[in-house]
Amino acid sequence: MSTPMSSPMLKEQLLTLDNPVFCCYLFWATVLVVKMLLMSLLTALQRFRYKIFPNEEDLFFKNIEVQFDDPHVERVRRAHRNDMENILPYFIMGLIYLSTDPNPTVACNLFRVAAVARILHTLVYAVYPVPQPSRILAFATMLLITFYMAAVVALRTLSFI
Amino acid sequence: MSTPMSSPMLKEQLLTLDNPVFCCYLFWATVLVVKMLLMSLLTALQRFRYKIFPNEEDLFFKNIEVQFDDPHVERVRRAHRNDMENILPYFIMGLIYLSTDPNPTVACNLFRVAAVARILHTLVYAVYPVPQPSRILAFATMLLITFYMAAVVALRTLSFI
Amino acid sequence: MSTPMSSPMLKEQLLTLDNPVFCCYLFWATVLVVKMLLMSLLTALQRFRYKIFPNEEDLFFKNIEVQFDDPHVERVRRAHRNDMENILPYFIMGLIYLSTDPNPTVACNLFRVAAVARILHTLVYAVYPVPQPSRILAFATMLLITFYMAAVVALRTLSFI
């Protein structure tokens, strides 16, 4: 399409299913949302396994009291908190980055690598702890990807400060 | 409209006020944002009521020290953290789900039920604790709705993996 | 453009780079995402400075044990949690507010003030603690802006309840 309308029409379609980069974002963001919600269930699993509950009304077993410092439960909660600290800002950053019409190949690969890195982060942190620097590398991967997206967007929108 | 243009035009309007499903999402997402921010104020209320402050510079009363383990304050903070763990991913999931052009009646009802469930969750957790399984049911409602949306989106976008 | 098409076309362009208000949101949201991610690095810095690590696999120095209650580390973590409680709902609220086509001057200034307020909040909370009410004022600024946006959106979408 080389009509005068082509450019604005393409732009309008950035956040629709007509844009394969948006579809790629949708898929991997969905994977990460599901991964995050499974952390809640993993926490619940650990609570029942080790009978550690934080509220009076949650004491489903006899002769137990509220307890807060169990290492198995707290490890999953730290992993979950780390997810919130990193994945939630990434969701917004990814959406924002998408709306600046990035290179499709670069964008799709960033979405894929970031999602896989966070799945690995959860595995080496909350499921089966392994020695460092495995967790640091998984953590740094999404962090650097988010910083890269931020740099791209900031340069594109600097004149609207 | 049965012109060849109708389908892409409809899609472009998904994230605008012309789409009543989007308006429904806007309204209930706004309700949940306000509900979440009120948790901050509820925490502050509990802190002043029981004179429990976590920072040296917050000691607004004489002869008190920083303190971290008050059950009244911690209960509200746990409810607030649970909000972040569940409502924030839901916001993104809802927006993503919307952009896949879901059935309007199903989508609107999911938005309504999810919002009401989380308001009930706050009431039975942080405001007036009641025996289980009231909180578990309120928690599971939004969790299942988010999983349903994730399944719909993942199936729609599976070819863009 | 005074054709019958002009109104819907303008609406469709709200979430594109053609809309300067959207660009302003993009820029300041990016600033806040970067600010939030720097909190992770600030926490890591404090952990290495005071040799406080929460996991067995993180004990990078000899003769130290896992530890959770260091005031320097916990202060940064509280500031980071406060960011998540306030900035993440604000991201969604800002995007929603944008899609209701607000007054451009008002919207841009709200985005600017909110971002600067949260940067100040971090400085007076986590970097260099100063007496109250400096932190309360910085906190209240974004809170009130988010409430204002919520009120605007709720009034616009009340009929879609």
Short mmCIF file of N, CA, C and O in Angstrom, two decimals, chain C residues 18-98:
data_model
loop_
_atom_site.label_atom_id
_atom_site.label_comp_id
_atom_site.label_asym_id
_atom_site.label_seq_id
_atom_site.Cartn_x
_atom_site.Cartn_y
_atom_site.Cartn_z
N ASP C 18 0.59 9.17 17.19
CA ASP C 18 0.04 10.40 16.63
C ASP C 18 -0.57 11.29 17.70
O ASP C 18 -0.82 12.47 17.46
N ASN C 19 -0.83 10.72 18.88
CA ASN C 19 -1.45 11.47 19.97
C ASN C 19 -0.37 11.95 20.94
O ASN C 19 0.24 11.14 21.65
N PRO C 20 -0.09 13.26 21.00
CA PRO C 20 0.99 13.76 21.87
C PRO C 20 0.76 13.44 23.34
O PRO C 20 1.73 13.27 24.09
N VAL C 21 -0.51 13.35 23.77
CA VAL C 21 -0.77 13.00 25.17
C VAL C 21 -0.31 11.57 25.45
O VAL C 21 0.26 11.27 26.51
N PHE C 22 -0.54 10.67 24.49
CA PHE C 22 -0.08 9.30 24.63
C PHE C 22 1.46 9.27 24.70
O PHE C 22 2.03 8.57 25.54
N CYS C 23 2.12 10.06 23.87
CA CYS C 23 3.58 10.11 23.89
C CYS C 23 4.08 10.61 25.24
O CYS C 23 5.08 10.09 25.77
N CYS C 24 3.38 11.59 25.80
CA CYS C 24 3.76 12.10 27.12
C CYS C 24 3.61 11.00 28.17
O CYS C 24 4.50 10.80 29.01
N TYR C 25 2.51 10.26 28.11
CA TYR C 25 2.32 9.11 29.02
C TYR C 25 3.45 8.10 28.83
O TYR C 25 4.04 7.62 29.81
N LEU C 26 3.76 7.77 27.58
CA LEU C 26 4.82 6.80 27.30
C LEU C 26 6.12 7.22 27.96
O LEU C 26 6.79 6.42 28.62
N PHE C 27 6.48 8.51 27.78
CA PHE C 27 7.76 8.97 28.31
C PHE C 27 7.81 8.84 29.83
O PHE C 27 8.75 8.25 30.39
N TRP C 28 6.78 9.35 30.50
CA TRP C 28 6.83 9.36 31.97
C TRP C 28 6.59 7.98 32.57
O TRP C 28 7.13 7.66 33.64
N ALA C 29 5.81 7.14 31.90
CA ALA C 29 5.66 5.76 32.37
C ALA C 29 7.00 5.04 32.25
O ALA C 29 7.38 4.27 33.15
N THR C 30 7.73 5.30 31.17
CA THR C 30 9.05 4.70 31.00
C THR C 30 10.00 5.13 32.11
O THR C 30 10.74 4.32 32.67
N VAL C 31 9.97 6.43 32.43
CA VAL C 31 10.81 6.93 33.54
C VAL C 31 10.49 6.18 34.83
O VAL C 31 11.39 5.74 35.56
N LEU C 32 9.20 5.98 35.10
CA LEU C 32 8.81 5.31 36.35
C LEU C 32 9.17 3.82 36.32
O LEU C 32 9.53 3.26 37.36
N VAL C 33 9.05 3.17 35.15
CA VAL C 33 9.47 1.76 35.07
C VAL C 33 10.96 1.66 35.39
O VAL C 33 11.38 0.82 36.21
N VAL C 34 11.77 2.53 34.80
CA VAL C 34 13.21 2.50 35.06
C VAL C 34 13.48 2.77 36.54
O VAL C 34 14.28 2.08 37.18
N LYS C 35 12.78 3.75 37.11
CA LYS C 35 12.95 4.06 38.53
C LYS C 35 12.64 2.83 39.40
O LYS C 35 13.37 2.51 40.35
N MET C 36 11.55 2.12 39.06
CA MET C 36 11.19 0.93 39.84
C MET C 36 12.26 -0.15 39.72
O MET C 36 12.59 -0.80 40.72
N LEU C 37 12.77 -0.38 38.50
CA LEU C 37 13.77 -1.43 38.34
C LEU C 37 15.06 -1.08 39.06
O LEU C 37 15.76 -1.97 39.56
N LEU C 38 15.37 0.23 39.15
CA LEU C 38 16.57 0.63 39.88
C LEU C 38 16.45 0.29 41.36
O LEU C 38 17.47 0.10 42.04
N MET C 39 15.21 0.19 41.87
CA MET C 39 15.03 -0.21 43.28
C MET C 39 15.58 -1.61 43.51
O MET C 39 16.13 -1.89 44.58
N SER C 40 15.43 -2.52 42.53
CA SER C 40 16.01 -3.86 42.66
C SER C 40 17.52 -3.77 42.79
O SER C 40 18.13 -4.45 43.62
N LEU C 41 18.12 -2.91 41.96
CA LEU C 41 19.57 -2.78 42.00
C LEU C 41 20.03 -2.11 43.29
O LEU C 41 21.06 -2.47 43.86
N LEU C 42 19.21 -1.15 43.79
CA LEU C 42 19.54 -0.49 45.06
C LEU C 42 19.47 -1.50 46.21
O LEU C 42 20.32 -1.49 47.12
N THR C 43 18.47 -2.39 46.16
CA THR C 43 18.38 -3.44 47.18
C THR C 43 19.62 -4.33 47.11
O THR C 43 20.23 -4.65 48.15
N ALA C 44 20.00 -4.73 45.90
CA ALA C 44 21.18 -5.58 45.75
C ALA C 44 22.42 -4.88 46.28
O ALA C 44 23.25 -5.49 46.97
N LEU C 45 22.54 -3.59 45.99
CA LEU C 45 23.68 -2.80 46.48
C LEU C 45 23.74 -2.83 48.00
O LEU C 45 24.81 -3.06 48.58
N GLN C 46 22.58 -2.59 48.65
CA GLN C 46 22.54 -2.61 50.11
C GLN C 46 22.89 -4.00 50.65
O GLN C 46 23.57 -4.13 51.67
N ARG C 47 22.41 -5.04 49.95
CA ARG C 47 22.70 -6.40 50.40
C ARG C 47 24.20 -6.69 50.39
O ARG C 47 24.75 -7.28 51.32
N PHE C 48 24.88 -6.24 49.33
CA PHE C 48 26.33 -6.48 49.25
C PHE C 48 27.09 -5.59 50.24
O PHE C 48 28.08 -6.00 50.83
N ARG C 49 26.60 -4.35 50.41
CA ARG C 49 27.27 -3.41 51.29
C ARG C 49 27.24 -3.89 52.74
O ARG C 49 28.23 -3.82 53.45
N TYR C 50 26.05 -4.39 53.16
CA TYR C 50 25.91 -4.82 54.56
C TYR C 50 25.97 -6.34 54.69
O TYR C 50 25.75 -6.87 55.77
N LYS C 51 26.24 -7.05 53.57
CA LYS C 51 26.37 -8.52 53.58
C LYS C 51 25.15 -9.21 54.19
O LYS C 51 25.27 -10.03 55.10
N ILE C 52 23.97 -8.81 53.72
CA ILE C 52 22.71 -9.36 54.20
C ILE C 52 22.05 -10.10 53.05
O ILE C 52 21.61 -9.47 52.08
N PHE C 53 21.96 -11.43 53.13
CA PHE C 53 21.36 -12.20 52.03
C PHE C 53 20.27 -13.12 52.56
O PHE C 53 20.41 -13.69 53.64
N PRO C 54 19.18 -13.28 51.79
CA PRO C 54 18.04 -14.05 52.31
C PRO C 54 18.06 -15.53 51.92
O PRO C 54 17.23 -16.28 52.42
N ASN C 55 18.97 -15.96 51.02
CA ASN C 55 18.98 -17.35 50.59
C ASN C 55 20.35 -17.97 50.82
O ASN C 55 21.37 -17.29 50.68
N GLU C 56 20.35 -19.28 51.12
CA GLU C 56 21.60 -20.00 51.33
C GLU C 56 22.54 -19.85 50.13
O GLU C 56 23.74 -19.67 50.28
N GLU C 57 21.97 -19.92 48.91
CA GLU C 57 22.81 -19.89 47.72
C GLU C 57 23.36 -18.51 47.40
O GLU C 57 24.15 -18.35 46.47
N ASP C 58 22.92 -17.49 48.18
CA ASP C 58 23.39 -16.12 47.93
C ASP C 58 24.55 -15.72 48.84
O ASP C 58 25.02 -14.58 48.77
N LEU C 59 25.02 -16.64 49.70
CA LEU C 59 26.05 -16.25 50.67
C LEU C 59 27.40 -16.15 49.97
O LEU C 59 28.19 -17.09 49.94
N PHE C 60 27.65 -14.95 49.41
CA PHE C 60 28.84 -14.74 48.60
C PHE C 60 30.08 -14.47 49.45
O PHE C 60 31.17 -14.30 48.92
N PHE C 61 29.90 -14.33 50.76
CA PHE C 61 31.05 -14.07 51.63
C PHE C 61 31.17 -15.20 52.64
O PHE C 61 30.17 -15.87 52.95
N LYS C 62 32.35 -15.39 53.17
CA LYS C 62 32.56 -16.46 54.14
C LYS C 62 32.00 -16.08 55.50
O LYS C 62 31.92 -14.89 55.86
N ASN C 63 31.65 -17.08 56.28
CA ASN C 63 31.23 -16.89 57.67
C ASN C 63 30.01 -15.97 57.85
O ASN C 63 29.90 -15.26 58.83
N ILE C 64 29.10 -15.96 56.90
CA ILE C 64 27.86 -15.22 57.12
C ILE C 64 26.69 -16.19 56.97
O ILE C 64 26.82 -17.25 56.37
N GLU C 65 25.55 -15.79 57.56
CA GLU C 65 24.34 -16.62 57.48
C GLU C 65 23.21 -15.80 56.88
O GLU C 65 23.30 -14.58 56.80
N VAL C 66 22.14 -16.50 56.48
CA VAL C 66 21.00 -15.76 55.95
C VAL C 66 20.45 -14.85 57.04
O VAL C 66 20.44 -15.21 58.22
N GLN C 67 19.98 -13.67 56.61
CA GLN C 67 19.51 -12.69 57.59
C GLN C 67 18.42 -11.84 56.93
O GLN C 67 18.46 -11.57 55.73
N PHE C 68 17.41 -11.45 57.71
CA PHE C 68 16.23 -10.84 57.09
C PHE C 68 15.86 -9.47 57.64
O PHE C 68 15.00 -8.81 57.11
N ASP C 69 16.47 -9.07 58.75
CA ASP C 69 15.92 -7.89 59.43
C ASP C 69 16.88 -6.72 59.47
O ASP C 69 16.84 -5.92 60.40
N ASP C 70 17.74 -6.59 58.47
CA ASP C 70 18.64 -5.45 58.47
C ASP C 70 17.89 -4.18 58.11
O ASP C 70 17.20 -4.13 57.08
N PRO C 71 18.00 -3.12 58.93
CA PRO C 71 17.20 -1.92 58.65
C PRO C 71 17.53 -1.24 57.33
O PRO C 71 16.63 -0.68 56.70
N HIS C 72 18.81 -1.28 56.89
CA HIS C 72 19.16 -0.60 55.64
C HIS C 72 18.53 -1.29 54.44
O HIS C 72 18.07 -0.65 53.50
N VAL C 73 18.55 -2.63 54.46
CA VAL C 73 17.95 -3.37 53.36
C VAL C 73 16.43 -3.26 53.40
O VAL C 73 15.78 -3.01 52.37
N GLU C 74 15.86 -3.40 54.59
CA GLU C 74 14.41 -3.40 54.72
C GLU C 74 13.80 -2.05 54.34
O GLU C 74 12.69 -1.98 53.80
N ARG C 75 14.52 -0.97 54.60
CA ARG C 75 14.03 0.36 54.20
C ARG C 75 13.86 0.44 52.68
O ARG C 75 12.82 0.89 52.18
N VAL C 76 14.85 -0.02 51.95
CA VAL C 76 14.75 0.00 50.49
C VAL C 76 13.62 -0.92 50.01
O VAL C 76 12.87 -0.58 49.10
N ARG C 77 13.47 -2.07 50.68
CA ARG C 77 12.42 -2.99 50.27
C ARG C 77 11.03 -2.41 50.56
O ARG C 77 10.09 -2.63 49.80
N ARG C 78 10.89 -1.67 51.66
CA ARG C 78 9.60 -1.02 51.93
C ARG C 78 9.30 0.03 50.87
O ARG C 78 8.16 0.15 50.41
N ALA C 79 10.32 0.80 50.50
CA ALA C 79 10.13 1.81 49.45
C ALA C 79 9.74 1.14 48.13
O ALA C 79 8.87 1.63 47.41
N HIS C 80 10.38 0.01 47.85
CA HIS C 80 10.08 -0.72 46.61
C HIS C 80 8.64 -1.26 46.64
O HIS C 80 7.91 -1.17 45.65
N ARG C 81 8.25 -1.81 47.77
CA ARG C 81 6.88 -2.32 47.90
C ARG C 81 5.87 -1.18 47.74
O ARG C 81 4.84 -1.33 47.09
N ASN C 82 6.19 -0.02 48.33
CA ASN C 82 5.29 1.12 48.19
C ASN C 82 5.17 1.53 46.72
O ASN C 82 4.07 1.91 46.27
N ASP C 83 6.27 1.43 45.98
CA ASP C 83 6.22 1.70 44.54
C ASP C 83 5.23 0.75 43.85
O ASP C 83 4.41 1.18 43.03
N MET C 84 5.34 -0.53 44.18
CA MET C 84 4.44 -1.50 43.54
C MET C 84 2.99 -1.21 43.89
O MET C 84 2.11 -1.30 43.04
N GLU C 85 2.75 -0.84 45.15
CA GLU C 85 1.38 -0.58 45.60
C GLU C 85 0.76 0.62 44.89
O GLU C 85 -0.46 0.68 44.73
N ASN C 86 1.60 1.57 44.51
CA ASN C 86 1.07 2.82 43.98
C ASN C 86 1.32 3.02 42.49
O ASN C 86 0.42 3.46 41.77
N ILE C 87 2.54 2.73 42.03
CA ILE C 87 2.87 3.03 40.63
C ILE C 87 2.21 2.04 39.68
O ILE C 87 1.73 2.42 38.62
N LEU C 88 2.16 0.74 40.07
CA LEU C 88 1.60 -0.24 39.14
C LEU C 88 0.11 0.00 38.88
O LEU C 88 -0.31 0.01 37.71
N PRO C 89 -0.73 0.24 39.92
CA PRO C 89 -2.13 0.61 39.60
C PRO C 89 -2.21 1.92 38.80
O PRO C 89 -3.07 2.07 37.95
N TYR C 90 -1.28 2.86 39.07
CA TYR C 90 -1.28 4.12 38.34
C TYR C 90 -1.03 3.91 36.85
O TYR C 90 -1.63 4.60 36.01
N PHE C 91 -0.14 2.95 36.49
CA PHE C 91 0.11 2.67 35.08
C PHE C 91 -1.19 2.31 34.36
O PHE C 91 -1.48 2.82 33.27
N ILE C 92 -1.96 1.41 34.96
CA ILE C 92 -3.23 0.99 34.35
C ILE C 92 -4.22 2.15 34.35
O ILE C 92 -4.88 2.42 33.34
N MET C 93 -4.29 2.87 35.47
CA MET C 93 -5.24 3.99 35.57
C MET C 93 -4.90 5.05 34.53
O MET C 93 -5.80 5.60 33.88
N GLY C 94 -3.61 5.33 34.34
CA GLY C 94 -3.21 6.34 33.35
C GLY C 94 -3.59 5.93 31.94
O GLY C 94 -4.08 6.75 31.15
N LEU C 95 -3.39 4.65 31.64
CA LEU C 95 -3.73 4.15 30.30
C LEU C 95 -5.24 4.23 30.06
O LEU C 95 -5.70 4.64 28.99
N ILE C 96 -6.00 3.86 31.08
CA ILE C 96 -7.46 3.90 31.01
C ILE C 96 -7.94 5.34 30.84
O ILE C 96 -8.81 5.65 30.02
N TYR C 97 -7.34 6.23 31.65
CA TYR C 97 -7.69 7.65 31.62
C TYR C 97 -7.43 8.23 30.23
O TYR C 97 -8.26 8.95 29.66
N LEU C 98 -6.28 7.86 29.66
CA LEU C 98 -5.92 8.29 28.30
C LEU C 98 -6.98 7.90 27.28
O LEU C 98 -7.29 8.67 26.37
#
